[in-house]
Coordinates of C-alpha atoms in Angstrom, one line a residue:
X1 CA 0.0 0.0 0.0
X2 CA 2.7 2.5 0.9
X3 CA 4.6 1.7 -2.3
X4 CA 1.5 2.4 -4.3
X5 CA 0.8 5.6 -2.3
X6 CA 4.4 6.8 -2.9
X7 CA 4.2 6.1 -6.6
X8 CA 1.0 8.0 -7.0
X9 CA 2.3 11.0 -5.0
X10 CA 5.4 11.2 -7.2
X11 CA 3.1 11.4 -10.2
X12 CA 1.1 14.2 -8.5
X13 CA -1.9 12.1 -8.0
X14 CA -4.1 12.1 -4.9
X15 CA -4.2 8.6 -3.3
X16 CA -6.9 8.1 -0.7
X17 CA -7.8 4.8 1.0
X18 CA -10.9 4.1 3.1
X19 CA -11.2 1.3 5.6
X20 CA -14.8 0.4 4.9
X21 CA -17.1 -2.1 3.0
X22 CA -19.1 -0.1 0.4
X23 CA -18.4 2.5 -2.2
X24 CA -21.8 4.3 -2.0
X25 CA -23.2 2.5 -5.1
X26 CA -23.9 -0.8 -3.5
X27 CA -20.6 -2.3 -4.6
X28 CA -19.5 -4.1 -1.5
X29 CA -16.3 -5.8 -0.3
X30 CA -16.0 -8.0 2.8
X31 CA -13.9 -7.9 5.9
X32 CA -12.2 -11.2 6.2
X33 CA -12.1 -13.1 9.5
X34 CA -10.6 -16.5 10.0
X35 CA -11.1 -18.8 13.0
X36 CA -9.6 -22.2 13.7
X37 CA -12.3 -24.7 14.7
X38 CA -12.3 -28.4 15.5
X39 CA -12.9 -30.5 12.4
X40 CA -14.9 -33.0 14.5
X41 CA -17.6 -30.4 15.0
X42 CA -20.3 -31.1 12.4
X43 CA -20.9 -28.2 9.9
X44 CA -24.6 -28.4 10.5
X45 CA -24.0 -27.8 14.2
X46 CA -21.9 -24.7 13.4
X47 CA -24.5 -23.4 11.0
X48 CA -27.5 -23.8 13.3
X49 CA -25.8 -22.4 16.4
X50 CA -23.5 -19.7 15.0
X51 CA -26.0 -18.1 12.6
X52 CA -28.1 -16.4 15.2
X53 CA -25.0 -14.7 16.6
X54 CA -23.7 -13.7 13.2
X55 CA -27.0 -12.1 11.9
X56 CA -27.4 -10.0 15.1
X57 CA -23.8 -9.0 15.9
X58 CA -23.9 -5.8 13.9
X59 CA -25.5 -4.1 16.9
X60 CA -22.1 -4.5 18.6
X61 CA -19.6 -4.5 15.7
X62 CA -21.3 -2.8 12.8
X63 CA -19.6 0.3 11.3
X64 CA -22.8 2.1 10.5
X65 CA -24.1 3.2 7.1
X66 CA -26.4 6.1 5.9
X67 CA -28.5 5.2 2.9
X68 CA -30.1 7.4 0.2
X69 CA -33.5 6.9 1.8
X70 CA -32.3 8.5 5.0
X71 CA -32.0 5.3 7.0
X72 CA -29.0 4.8 9.3
X73 CA -28.2 1.1 9.7
X74 CA -25.9 -0.8 12.1
X75 CA -24.0 -2.2 9.1
X76 CA -23.4 -1.7 5.4
X77 CA -22.4 -5.3 4.8
X78 CA -25.5 -6.8 6.4
X79 CA -27.8 -4.9 4.1
X80 CA -26.2 -6.5 1.0
X81 CA -25.9 -10.1 2.2
X82 CA -27.6 -12.4 -0.3
X83 CA -27.1 -16.0 0.8
X84 CA -26.7 -18.0 4.0
X85 CA -23.5 -19.9 3.0
X86 CA -21.1 -20.1 0.1
X87 CA -17.6 -21.4 -0.7
X88 CA -16.7 -18.3 -2.7
X89 CA -16.0 -15.0 -1.0
X90 CA -15.5 -12.9 -4.1
X91 CA -17.5 -12.0 -7.3
X92 CA -21.0 -11.8 -6.0
X93 CA -21.1 -14.2 -3.1
X94 CA -22.1 -12.2 0.0
X95 CA -22.8 -15.0 2.5
X96 CA -23.4 -15.1 6.2
X97 CA -21.1 -18.1 6.5
X98 CA -18.2 -19.2 4.4
X99 CA -18.2 -22.9 3.9
X100 CA -15.0 -23.4 2.0
X101 CA -12.7 -25.9 3.9
X102 CA -9.3 -24.4 3.4
X103 CA -7.3 -24.6 6.6
X104 CA -3.8 -23.4 5.4
X105 CA -2.4 -25.7 8.0
X106 CA 0.3 -28.5 7.8
X107 CA -1.2 -31.9 7.1
X108 CA -1.0 -33.0 10.7
X109 CA -3.0 -30.1 12.0
X110 CA -5.3 -30.0 9.1
X111 CA -6.7 -33.4 10.2
X112 CA -7.7 -31.8 13.5
X113 CA -8.7 -28.3 12.6
X114 CA -10.5 -26.5 9.8
X115 CA -10.7 -22.7 9.1
X116 CA -14.0 -20.9 9.4
X117 CA -13.8 -18.0 7.0
X118 CA -16.3 -15.1 7.5
X119 CA -16.9 -12.1 5.3
X120 CA -20.3 -11.0 6.5
X121 CA -19.0 -8.6 9.1
X122 CA -18.1 -4.9 8.8
X123 CA -14.5 -3.5 8.7
X124 CA -14.1 -1.7 12.0
X125 CA -12.3 1.5 12.4
X126 CA -12.3 1.5 16.2
X127 CA -9.5 -0.8 17.5
X128 CA -11.5 -1.9 20.5
X129 CA -14.4 -2.8 18.3
X130 CA -12.1 -5.1 16.3
X131 CA -10.8 -6.8 19.5
X132 CA -14.4 -7.2 20.7
X133 CA -15.6 -8.7 17.5
X134 CA -12.8 -11.3 17.2
X135 CA -12.8 -12.3 20.9
X136 CA -16.5 -12.5 21.3
X137 CA -16.9 -14.5 18.1
X138 CA -14.1 -16.8 19.2
X139 CA -15.9 -17.3 22.5
X140 CA -19.2 -18.2 20.8
X141 CA -17.4 -20.7 18.6
X142 CA -15.9 -22.3 21.7
X143 CA -19.4 -22.6 23.1
X144 CA -20.7 -24.3 19.9
X145 CA -17.8 -26.7 19.8
X146 CA -18.5 -27.6 23.5
X147 CA -22.1 -28.4 22.6
X148 CA -24.0 -25.3 23.8
X149 CA -27.3 -25.2 22.0
X150 CA -28.1 -21.7 20.6
X151 CA -30.4 -22.9 17.9
X152 CA -33.7 -21.7 19.5
X153 CA -32.8 -18.2 18.1
X154 CA -32.2 -19.6 14.6
X155 CA -34.2 -17.5 12.1
X156 CA -36.8 -18.9 9.6
X157 CA -35.0 -17.0 6.8
X158 CA -31.4 -16.1 7.9
X159 CA -30.7 -13.6 5.0
X160 CA -34.1 -11.8 5.4
X161 CA -33.6 -11.8 9.2
X162 CA -30.1 -10.3 9.0
X163 CA -31.4 -7.4 6.9
X164 CA -34.4 -6.9 9.1
X165 CA -32.4 -6.8 12.3
X166 CA -30.1 -4.3 10.7
X167 CA -32.8 -2.1 9.1
X168 CA -32.6 1.0 11.2
X169 CA -30.9 1.9 14.5
X170 CA -34.0 3.9 15.4
X171 CA -36.5 1.2 14.5
X172 CA -37.9 -1.8 16.3
X173 CA -36.4 -4.5 14.1
X174 CA -37.8 -7.9 14.9
X175 CA -37.6 -11.3 13.4
X176 CA -39.3 -14.6 14.1
X177 CA -37.2 -17.5 15.2
X178 CA -37.8 -21.2 14.6
X179 CA -39.1 -21.3 18.2
X180 CA -41.7 -18.7 17.1
X181 CA -40.2 -16.0 19.3
X182 CA -40.2 -12.5 18.0
X183 CA -36.8 -11.1 18.8
X184 CA -34.5 -8.2 17.8
X185 CA -30.7 -8.1 17.6
X186 CA -30.3 -7.0 21.2
X187 CA -32.5 -9.9 22.4
X188 CA -30.5 -12.5 20.5
X189 CA -27.2 -11.1 21.8
X190 CA -28.4 -10.9 25.4
X191 CA -29.6 -14.5 25.2
X192 CA -26.2 -15.7 23.8
X193 CA -24.3 -13.6 26.3
X194 CA -26.3 -15.1 29.2
X195 CA -25.5 -18.6 27.8
X196 CA -21.8 -17.6 27.6
X197 CA -21.8 -16.5 31.3
X198 CA -23.1 -20.0 32.3
X199 CA -20.7 -21.7 29.9
X200 CA -17.6 -19.9 31.2
X201 CA -18.6 -20.5 34.9
X202 CA -18.9 -24.2 34.0
X203 CA -15.6 -24.2 32.1
X204 CA -13.8 -22.4 34.9
X205 CA -14.9 -25.0 37.4
X206 CA -13.3 -27.8 35.3
X207 CA -10.3 -26.1 33.7
X208 CA -8.3 -22.9 33.7
X209 CA -9.8 -20.7 31.1
X210 CA -7.6 -18.5 28.8
X211 CA -6.9 -15.1 30.3
X212 CA -8.7 -13.2 27.5
X213 CA -12.1 -14.9 28.2
X214 CA -13.2 -13.1 31.4
X215 CA -12.4 -9.6 30.1
X216 CA -14.2 -10.5 26.9
X217 CA -17.3 -11.7 28.7
X218 CA -17.4 -8.5 30.9
X219 CA -17.1 -6.2 27.9
X220 CA -19.8 -8.1 26.1
X221 CA -22.2 -7.8 29.1
X222 CA -21.4 -4.1 29.6
X223 CA -21.9 -3.2 25.9
X224 CA -25.3 -4.9 26.0
X225 CA -26.3 -3.2 29.2
X226 CA -25.4 0.2 27.8
X227 CA -27.3 -0.5 24.5
X228 CA -30.4 -1.3 26.6
X229 CA -30.3 1.7 28.9
X230 CA -29.2 4.3 26.4
X231 CA -30.7 5.4 23.0
X232 CA -28.5 6.2 20.0
X233 CA -28.6 9.9 20.8
X234 CA -27.0 9.4 24.2
X235 CA -23.2 9.4 24.5
X236 CA -22.5 6.3 26.6
X237 CA -19.0 5.2 27.5
X238 CA -19.7 2.1 25.2
X239 CA -20.1 4.4 22.2
X240 CA -16.3 4.7 22.3
X241 CA -16.2 1.0 21.4
X242 CA -19.0 0.7 18.8
X243 CA -18.3 2.3 15.4
X244 CA -21.9 2.8 14.3
X245 CA -22.7 4.6 17.6
X246 CA -19.7 6.9 17.3
X247 CA -20.5 7.6 13.6
X248 CA -24.1 8.3 14.5
X249 CA -23.0 11.1 16.9
X250 CA -20.6 12.5 14.3
X251 CA -23.5 12.7 11.7
X252 CA -25.9 14.2 14.2
X253 CA -23.4 17.0 15.1
X254 CA -22.8 17.7 11.4
X255 CA -26.6 17.8 10.6
X256 CA -27.1 20.2 13.5
X257 CA -24.5 22.6 12.0
X258 CA -25.7 21.9 8.4
X259 CA -29.5 21.3 8.5
X260 CA -29.8 21.3 4.7
X261 CA -27.2 18.6 4.2
X262 CA -28.4 15.9 1.8
X263 CA -27.5 12.2 1.5
X264 CA -24.4 12.7 -0.7
X265 CA -23.0 15.2 1.8
X266 CA -23.7 13.0 4.8
X267 CA -22.3 10.0 3.0
X268 CA -19.1 12.0 2.4
X269 CA -18.8 12.7 6.1
X270 CA -19.5 9.1 6.8
X271 CA -16.8 8.0 4.4
X272 CA -14.2 10.4 6.0
X273 CA -14.7 8.5 9.2
X274 CA -13.1 5.5 7.4
X275 CA -10.2 7.5 5.8
X276 CA -7.0 5.8 7.0
X277 CA -4.9 9.0 6.6
X278 CA -4.5 10.4 10.2
X279 CA -4.6 13.9 8.8
X280 CA -7.9 13.4 7.1
X281 CA -9.7 10.7 9.1
X282 CA -12.6 11.9 11.3
X283 CA -12.2 8.7 13.4
X284 CA -8.6 9.5 14.1
X285 CA -9.6 12.9 15.3
X286 CA -12.1 11.2 17.6
X287 CA -9.3 8.9 18.9
X288 CA -7.1 11.9 19.7
X289 CA -10.1 13.5 21.5
X290 CA -10.6 10.3 23.6
X291 CA -14.0 9.6 21.9
X292 CA -12.9 6.3 20.3
X293 CA -11.1 3.6 22.3
X294 CA -7.8 2.4 21.2
X295 CA -5.7 -0.7 22.1
X296 CA -2.4 0.1 20.4
X297 CA -0.1 3.1 20.2
X298 CA 1.1 4.6 16.9
X299 CA 4.5 3.2 17.5
X300 CA 3.1 -0.4 17.9
X301 CA 1.2 0.0 14.7
X302 CA 4.3 1.3 12.9
X303 CA 6.3 -1.6 14.2
X304 CA 3.8 -4.1 12.9
X305 CA 4.5 -2.9 9.3
X306 CA 7.9 -4.6 9.4
X307 CA 7.7 -7.0 12.3
X308 CA 5.5 -10.1 11.5
X309 CA 3.3 -11.8 14.0
X310 CA 4.9 -14.6 16.1
X311 CA 3.5 -17.2 13.7
X312 CA 5.9 -19.4 11.6
X313 CA 4.2 -18.8 8.2
X314 CA 4.1 -15.0 8.7
X315 CA 7.7 -15.1 9.8
X316 CA 8.7 -17.1 6.8
X317 CA 6.8 -14.9 4.3
X318 CA 8.3 -11.8 5.9
X319 CA 11.8 -13.3 5.7
X320 CA 11.3 -14.2 2.0
X321 CA 10.3 -10.7 1.1
X322 CA 13.1 -9.1 3.1
X323 CA 15.8 -11.4 1.8
X324 CA 14.8 -11.4 -1.9
X325 CA 13.9 -7.7 -2.2
X326 CA 16.8 -6.7 -0.2
X327 CA 19.1 -8.7 -2.5
X328 CA 17.7 -6.7 -5.5
X329 CA 15.8 -9.7 -6.8
X330 CA 12.1 -9.9 -7.6
X331 CA 9.4 -12.2 -6.3
X332 CA 7.5 -13.6 -9.3
X333 CA 4.9 -15.4 -7.2
X334 CA 4.2 -15.6 -3.4
X335 CA 1.6 -18.0 -2.2
X336 CA 0.5 -19.4 1.2
X337 CA 2.9 -22.3 1.1
X338 CA 5.4 -21.5 -1.6
X339 CA 7.2 -18.8 -3.6
X340 CA 8.9 -18.3 -6.9
X341 CA 11.8 -15.9 -7.6
X342 CA 12.2 -14.2 -11.0
X343 CA 14.6 -16.2 -13.2
X344 CA 14.0 -19.4 -11.3
X345 CA 11.4 -21.6 -13.0
X346 CA 10.4 -23.6 -9.9
X347 CA 8.5 -23.0 -6.7
X348 CA 10.2 -23.2 -3.4
X349 CA 8.0 -24.5 -0.5
X350 CA 8.4 -23.7 3.1
X351 CA 6.7 -26.5 5.0
X352 CA 9.5 -26.9 7.5
X353 CA 8.7 -25.4 10.9
X354 CA 12.3 -24.1 11.5
X355 CA 12.9 -20.6 10.2
X356 CA 16.6 -21.3 9.7
X357 CA 15.8 -23.8 6.9
X358 CA 14.0 -21.0 5.0
X359 CA 17.0 -18.7 5.4
X360 CA 19.3 -21.5 4.2
X361 CA 17.1 -22.0 1.2
X362 CA 17.2 -18.3 0.4
X363 CA 20.9 -18.3 0.5
X364 CA 21.1 -21.1 -2.0
X365 CA 18.8 -19.5 -4.6

């Protein structure tokens, strides 16, 4: 990205990037999430129990969207979902669940785990919202793997239900579940959170739970309590962790100062919330003013550009790029498990777990 930005700037072009999911003309692109789940868990069990959570989680993790008809919804992505599950994640498949079984794991681990690939959620700007989304979703998946039954909140029509629950932050958006209950997004999340509290208490009585679980559960419970006791016009402390809520306040302030503003103008303001340039981003201004929660410092984010995560494949790929590009050579192709250097008509794999073997391979190219 930085190389593209620098190249455009040298040509005198303006290069702007937005961290969002829609271009204003219903052209949508997904936020990709990957979770490692036990392969022994039947797919039908995942589908029946995870779907209620996924179709309602925009109330917590949605980035907010203002539409030409004046509606402000929790999510842009949810509005454009068109199927329950699909293997493809590009070119028209906007599914609640990704069913493609592609673990990207070594064969030994692939026999035990599969990857759950989700693209139905929004791209968050708020750092804490991203942490909440990933940790709460991971906790729900652990519940499903352990056999907790959440299927009583399964909708009769998942795609229609997802759109209905998302329809308007000021509306009473209800759906009918297979148990014939009329519920909204908050009801579903409250039910699942209550089940999670019981599940974690049970798990803690049998084993030591990971350290991230209890803080995640407390945040989930607090967010739901604040959503129940405050309306969108209130500035709750939880609004600092929910993108749609923070954006809603931003737009209300703008409309108060510009009462004649139409949809295009408001959408432009909404879009600037997602601008990743710190000098242009409205969200970044809110972070500096303490109105959006953050988890990482600017220095930590800058370090992450060059320091890969502590995961062997990420380390290997980073090492390949640094060694080859630093040696004035070009990478012809770089995949998940192999790479090709320009001038060498063969692929080089890195299945070995030891990083030194990758370094030795690079030296011998």
